[in-house]
mmCIF file of C-alpha atoms in Angstrom:
data_model
loop_
_atom_site.group_PDB
_atom_site.id
_atom_site.type_symbol
_atom_site.label_atom_id
_atom_site.label_comp_id
_atom_site.label_asym_id
_atom_site.label_seq_id
_atom_site.Cartn_x
_atom_site.Cartn_y
_atom_site.Cartn_z
ATOM 1 C CA GLU E 26 91.115 115.452 111.731
ATOM 2 C CA SER E 27 90.246 116.373 115.320
ATOM 3 C CA ILE E 28 89.873 114.140 118.069
ATOM 4 C CA PRO E 29 87.363 114.709 121.227
ATOM 5 C CA SER E 30 88.352 116.221 124.146
ATOM 6 C CA ILE E 31 90.753 114.271 126.769
ATOM 7 C CA PRO E 32 90.290 114.806 130.243
ATOM 8 C CA ALA E 33 93.280 115.432 132.485
ATOM 9 C CA ASN E 34 95.454 112.523 133.193
ATOM 10 C CA ASP E 35 93.203 110.387 131.005
ATOM 11 C CA THR E 36 93.758 108.271 128.196
ATOM 12 C CA VAL E 37 91.662 107.815 124.977
ATOM 13 C CA TYR E 38 91.800 105.421 122.179
ATOM 14 C CA TYR E 39 90.382 106.932 118.937
ATOM 15 C CA THR E 40 90.220 105.698 115.510
ATOM 16 C CA PHE E 41 90.281 108.017 112.666
ATOM 17 C CA ALA E 42 87.628 107.787 109.979
ATOM 18 C CA GLY E 43 90.173 108.971 107.176
ATOM 19 C CA THR E 44 93.495 107.380 107.031
ATOM 20 C CA ALA E 45 96.888 108.498 105.634
ATOM 21 C CA ASN E 46 98.011 106.752 102.639
ATOM 22 C CA MET E 47 101.743 105.673 102.982
ATOM 23 C CA ALA E 48 101.597 102.694 100.637
ATOM 24 C CA ALA E 49 104.426 104.581 98.328
ATOM 25 C CA ALA E 50 107.718 104.070 99.060
ATOM 26 C CA GLY E 51 109.364 106.967 100.776
ATOM 27 C CA ASN E 52 109.786 109.092 103.961
ATOM 28 C CA TYR E 53 106.647 110.109 106.260
ATOM 29 C CA ARG E 54 106.240 112.235 108.989
ATOM 30 C CA VAL E 55 103.467 112.037 111.416
ATOM 31 C CA GLU E 56 102.747 114.775 113.868
ATOM 32 C CA ALA E 57 100.234 115.208 116.642
ATOM 33 C CA GLU E 58 99.238 118.651 118.296
ATOM 34 C CA VAL E 59 97.399 118.890 121.432
ATOM 35 C CA MET E 60 95.297 122.389 121.543
ATOM 36 C CA TYR E 61 93.749 123.703 124.644
ATOM 37 C CA PRO E 62 92.105 127.327 124.575
ATOM 38 C CA THR E 63 93.773 128.864 127.385
ATOM 39 C CA ASP E 64 97.308 127.143 126.557
ATOM 40 C CA THR E 65 99.353 129.638 125.401
ATOM 41 C CA TYR E 66 102.794 128.003 125.474
ATOM 42 C CA ASP E 67 102.739 125.687 122.427
ATOM 43 C CA ILE E 68 106.346 124.624 122.598
ATOM 44 C CA ASN E 69 105.633 121.349 124.169
ATOM 45 C CA ASP E 70 102.255 120.731 122.568
ATOM 46 C CA THR E 71 103.370 118.796 119.566
ATOM 47 C CA THR E 72 104.817 115.363 119.007
ATOM 48 C CA SER E 73 106.033 113.746 115.680
ATOM 49 C CA THR E 74 107.457 110.467 114.366
ATOM 50 C CA GLU E 75 109.062 109.742 111.046
ATOM 51 C CA LEU E 76 108.198 106.444 108.868
ATOM 52 C CA THR E 77 110.415 104.911 106.079
ATOM 53 C CA ASN E 78 108.422 102.723 103.774
ATOM 54 C CA THR E 79 110.728 100.629 101.625
ATOM 55 C CA PRO E 80 109.940 98.230 98.994
ATOM 56 C CA VAL E 81 110.547 94.447 99.112
ATOM 57 C CA ILE E 82 113.139 93.508 96.457
ATOM 58 C CA THR E 83 112.798 90.146 95.235
ATOM 59 C CA VAL E 84 116.158 88.543 94.406
ATOM 60 C CA THR E 85 116.411 85.106 92.875
ATOM 61 C CA ASN E 86 119.217 82.909 91.180
ATOM 62 C CA ALA E 87 117.993 84.291 87.776
ATOM 63 C CA THR E 88 117.701 87.711 88.603
ATOM 64 C CA PRO E 89 120.576 88.783 91.164
ATOM 65 C CA HIS E 90 120.216 92.306 92.619
ATOM 66 C CA LEU E 91 122.910 94.765 92.072
ATOM 67 C CA GLN E 92 122.860 98.412 93.356
ATOM 68 C CA ASN E 93 125.470 100.985 92.553
ATOM 69 C CA PHE E 94 123.338 104.088 93.706
ATOM 70 C CA GLU E 95 124.153 105.895 90.383
ATOM 71 C CA THR E 96 120.531 106.691 89.552
ATOM 72 C CA ASP E 97 119.259 107.276 93.173
ATOM 73 C CA ASN E 98 119.905 106.385 96.932
ATOM 74 C CA GLY E 99 118.410 102.839 96.203
ATOM 75 C CA TYR E 100 115.810 103.061 99.079
ATOM 76 C CA TRP E 101 118.656 102.895 101.681
ATOM 77 C CA TYR E 102 118.194 105.562 104.513
ATOM 78 C CA THR E 103 119.313 106.784 107.535
ATOM 79 C CA LEU E 104 117.570 107.966 110.662
ATOM 80 C CA GLY E 105 118.047 110.860 113.292
ATOM 81 C CA ASN E 106 121.601 112.395 113.768
ATOM 82 C CA SER E 107 123.740 110.481 111.700
ATOM 83 C CA SER E 108 126.969 111.193 109.577
ATOM 84 C CA TRP E 109 125.679 108.716 106.778
ATOM 85 C CA GLU E 110 125.241 110.904 103.502
ATOM 86 C CA TYR E 111 124.455 109.986 99.880
ATOM 87 C CA GLY E 112 126.319 111.580 96.769
ATOM 88 C CA THR E 113 129.586 112.225 95.359
ATOM 89 C CA PRO E 114 132.519 111.401 98.177
ATOM 90 C CA ALA E 115 134.948 114.280 98.560
ATOM 91 C CA SER E 116 136.951 113.776 101.531
ATOM 92 C CA TYR E 117 140.536 113.836 101.743
ATOM 93 C CA LYS E 118 141.057 110.022 101.390
ATOM 94 C CA ILE E 119 137.941 108.476 100.051
ATOM 95 C CA ASN E 120 137.189 111.035 97.105
ATOM 96 C CA ARG E 121 135.464 108.953 94.624
ATOM 97 C CA ALA E 122 133.019 105.995 94.438
ATOM 98 C CA ALA E 123 133.462 102.178 93.861
ATOM 99 C CA SER E 124 131.892 102.755 90.434
ATOM 100 C CA GLY E 125 130.441 105.816 88.777
ATOM 101 C CA SER E 126 130.384 108.792 90.891
ATOM 102 C CA LYS E 127 127.574 108.012 94.024
ATOM 103 C CA ALA E 128 128.026 106.265 97.033
ATOM 104 C CA TRP E 129 126.955 106.085 100.662
ATOM 105 C CA LYS E 130 129.614 107.418 102.984
ATOM 106 C CA THR E 131 130.089 108.872 106.317
ATOM 107 C CA ARG E 132 130.393 112.599 105.694
ATOM 108 C CA LEU E 133 130.944 112.910 101.927
ATOM 109 C CA ALA E 134 133.039 115.730 102.276
ATOM 110 C CA GLY E 135 134.899 115.348 105.799
ATOM 111 C CA ASN E 136 135.228 112.942 108.654
ATOM 112 C CA TYR E 137 132.459 110.847 110.679
ATOM 113 C CA ASP E 138 131.141 112.028 113.932
ATOM 114 C CA ASP E 139 132.996 111.513 117.381
ATOM 115 C CA ASN E 140 130.907 109.509 120.061
ATOM 116 C CA THR E 141 128.349 107.924 117.961
ATOM 117 C CA ALA E 142 126.813 105.088 116.181
ATOM 118 C CA ALA E 143 126.038 106.080 112.571
ATOM 119 C CA ILE E 144 123.490 103.712 111.015
ATOM 120 C CA LEU E 145 122.450 103.085 107.351
ATOM 121 C CA TYR E 146 119.618 101.074 106.812
ATOM 122 C CA SER E 147 118.791 98.849 103.606
ATOM 123 C CA PRO E 148 115.327 98.040 101.978
ATOM 124 C CA CYS E 149 113.891 94.711 102.435
ATOM 125 C CA TYR E 150 115.092 91.415 100.485
ATOM 126 C CA ASP E 151 113.289 88.264 99.830
ATOM 127 C CA VAL E 152 115.889 85.878 98.906
ATOM 128 C CA SER E 153 113.879 82.809 100.003
ATOM 129 C CA THR E 154 114.215 80.937 96.697
ATOM 130 C CA MET E 155 117.974 81.276 96.239
ATOM 131 C CA ALA E 156 119.940 78.317 96.407
ATOM 132 C CA ASN E 157 122.956 80.264 98.212
ATOM 133 C CA PRO E 158 122.149 83.954 99.008
ATOM 134 C CA THR E 159 125.421 86.056 99.613
ATOM 135 C CA LEU E 160 125.914 89.622 100.246
ATOM 136 C CA SER E 161 128.607 91.263 98.465
ATOM 137 C CA PHE E 162 129.574 95.002 98.416
ATOM 138 C CA SER E 163 132.447 97.602 97.734
ATOM 139 C CA LEU E 164 134.023 99.549 100.709
ATOM 140 C CA ALA E 165 136.637 101.880 101.674
ATOM 141 C CA LEU E 166 137.689 102.308 105.322
ATOM 142 C CA ASP E 167 139.553 104.951 107.299
ATOM 143 C CA LEU E 168 138.647 104.369 110.789
ATOM 144 C CA GLU E 169 140.537 105.221 113.886
ATOM 145 C CA ASP E 170 142.467 102.076 114.910
ATOM 146 C CA CYS E 171 143.835 101.682 118.480
ATOM 147 C CA GLY E 172 145.450 98.136 118.023
ATOM 148 C CA ALA E 173 144.544 95.803 121.131
ATOM 149 C CA GLY E 174 141.838 98.539 122.222
ATOM 150 C CA PHE E 175 138.555 99.422 120.555
ATOM 151 C CA CYS E 176 138.192 102.898 119.380
ATOM 152 C CA ASP E 177 136.101 103.212 116.140
ATOM 153 C CA GLY E 178 134.794 100.421 113.981
ATOM 154 C CA ALA E 179 132.147 99.427 111.493
ATOM 155 C CA TYR E 180 129.947 96.265 111.116
ATOM 156 C CA VAL E 181 127.019 94.971 109.518
ATOM 157 C CA GLU E 182 123.861 93.768 111.216
ATOM 158 C CA TYR E 183 120.761 92.005 109.859
ATOM 159 C CA SER E 184 117.151 91.419 110.852
ATOM 160 C CA THR E 185 114.461 89.445 109.411
ATOM 161 C CA ASP E 186 111.478 91.323 111.266
ATOM 162 C CA GLY E 187 112.885 95.062 111.411
ATOM 163 C CA ARG E 188 113.243 95.173 115.152
ATOM 164 C CA THR E 189 115.655 92.486 116.147
ATOM 165 C CA TRP E 190 119.242 93.146 114.992
ATOM 166 C CA SER E 191 122.087 90.500 114.809
ATOM 167 C CA ARG E 192 125.995 91.015 113.820
ATOM 168 C CA LEU E 193 126.555 89.658 110.587
ATOM 169 C CA GLY E 194 129.272 87.125 110.383
ATOM 170 C CA THR E 195 132.714 87.089 112.589
ATOM 171 C CA ASN E 196 136.199 87.773 111.888
ATOM 172 C CA GLY E 197 137.587 85.062 109.380
ATOM 173 C CA GLN E 198 134.286 84.382 107.969
ATOM 174 C CA GLY E 199 133.479 85.261 104.210
ATOM 175 C CA PHE E 200 135.983 87.181 102.111
ATOM 176 C CA ASN E 201 137.557 90.518 103.484
ATOM 177 C CA TRP E 202 135.213 90.327 106.185
ATOM 178 C CA TYR E 203 135.800 91.846 109.457
ATOM 179 C CA ASN E 204 139.861 92.114 110.702
ATOM 180 C CA LYS E 205 138.960 92.575 114.179
ATOM 181 C CA SER E 206 137.620 90.765 117.174
ATOM 182 C CA TYR E 207 137.218 92.576 120.764
ATOM 183 C CA THR E 208 135.571 89.734 122.805
ATOM 184 C CA SER E 209 132.362 89.380 121.162
ATOM 185 C CA ASN E 210 132.390 92.359 118.927
ATOM 186 C CA ASN E 211 133.671 91.419 115.499
ATOM 187 C CA LEU E 212 134.269 94.626 113.109
ATOM 188 C CA TRP E 213 136.216 96.549 110.930
ATOM 189 C CA SER E 214 138.609 98.837 112.458
ATOM 190 C CA VAL E 215 141.703 99.913 110.200
ATOM 191 C CA GLN E 216 143.296 103.177 109.050
ATOM 192 C CA ASN E 217 143.964 104.135 105.472
ATOM 193 C CA TYR E 218 142.549 101.260 103.715
ATOM 194 C CA HIS E 219 140.468 103.701 101.363
ATOM 195 C CA ARG E 220 141.080 101.686 98.209
ATOM 196 C CA TRP E 221 137.671 100.397 97.340
ATOM 197 C CA HIS E 222 137.742 96.460 97.491
ATOM 198 C CA VAL E 223 135.064 93.826 97.859
ATOM 199 C CA ALA E 224 133.744 92.014 100.937
ATOM 200 C CA THR E 225 131.473 89.004 100.625
ATOM 201 C CA ILE E 226 129.866 86.765 103.266
ATOM 202 C CA PRO E 227 127.248 83.911 102.564
ATOM 203 C CA LEU E 228 124.018 84.392 104.685
ATOM 204 C CA SER E 229 124.080 80.846 105.694
ATOM 205 C CA VAL E 230 126.276 82.221 108.351
ATOM 206 C CA THR E 231 122.886 83.459 109.807
ATOM 207 C CA GLY E 232 121.795 80.037 110.776
ATOM 208 C CA ILE E 233 118.246 80.814 109.453
ATOM 209 C CA PRO E 234 116.842 78.503 106.741
ATOM 210 C CA VAL E 235 116.752 80.337 103.207
ATOM 211 C CA ALA E 236 112.898 79.681 103.088
ATOM 212 C CA GLN E 237 112.655 82.017 105.806
ATOM 213 C CA LEU E 238 114.366 85.119 104.508
ATOM 214 C CA THR E 239 111.305 86.835 102.840
ATOM 215 C CA GLN E 240 111.805 90.363 104.559
ATOM 216 C CA LEU E 241 115.646 90.566 105.170
ATOM 217 C CA ARG E 242 117.117 93.790 105.976
ATOM 218 C CA PHE E 243 120.932 95.063 106.593
ATOM 219 C CA ARG E 244 122.046 97.998 108.315
ATOM 220 C CA PHE E 245 125.682 99.189 108.374
ATOM 221 C CA VAL E 246 126.845 100.816 111.506
ATOM 222 C CA VAL E 247 129.955 103.028 112.087
ATOM 223 C CA SER E 248 130.746 103.008 116.059
ATOM 224 C CA SER E 249 133.074 105.824 117.319
ATOM 225 C CA ASP E 250 134.634 106.883 120.777
ATOM 226 C CA PRO E 251 134.677 110.395 121.982
ATOM 227 C CA ALA E 252 137.990 111.425 120.457
ATOM 228 C CA VAL E 253 139.605 111.545 116.997
ATOM 229 C CA ASN E 254 137.706 110.781 113.861
ATOM 230 C CA ARG E 255 138.888 109.982 110.241
ATOM 231 C CA ASP E 256 137.432 109.826 106.828
ATOM 232 C CA GLY E 257 135.117 106.891 107.680
#
């Protein structure tokens, strides 16, 4: 659909008569192009953005949620330049999944990127009716560990609105939760812990009343320095 001409250095607000249907869960790309008859340089005429619509998964005490990623990616996703990949792990040390054959891993057949923050996003969860909602998952770790100084690490964040993110838990909370604490940065930073193991933390550590957890999301972050990378 074309919009009216926009004078130079001006702004026009336009409402499209026909709208795109993005109700189905999945990834969408929205692109806009500026067209001017005498403009023959079209490289800078287009802008775009990517949108991901995920379902809200209702979790109750009677119907807990289990995702092993064997059927598909579970509506988890990553954006931009990220080393997170979905499939069968095939790195030197992390070369199998926790169950079955599929998993999310920072580069399925290699190492994670240097100097990056690779982020993996979950779909939305409604856990508002649960008595004691808890996050539990299997992980395998091989991240550059520099001891007293931080090099590479991984951590989990949560959000109730998809915009503001907070670190989930601290070192010492939960079961098999973070093993390092650098000032206020609690995270996992450990080498050669590539045996799949379970980490668990109660969502009560967020301090948010359970009744308000109607659109809860998680994201897994792997942060790395400019040099030395490992399996992830």
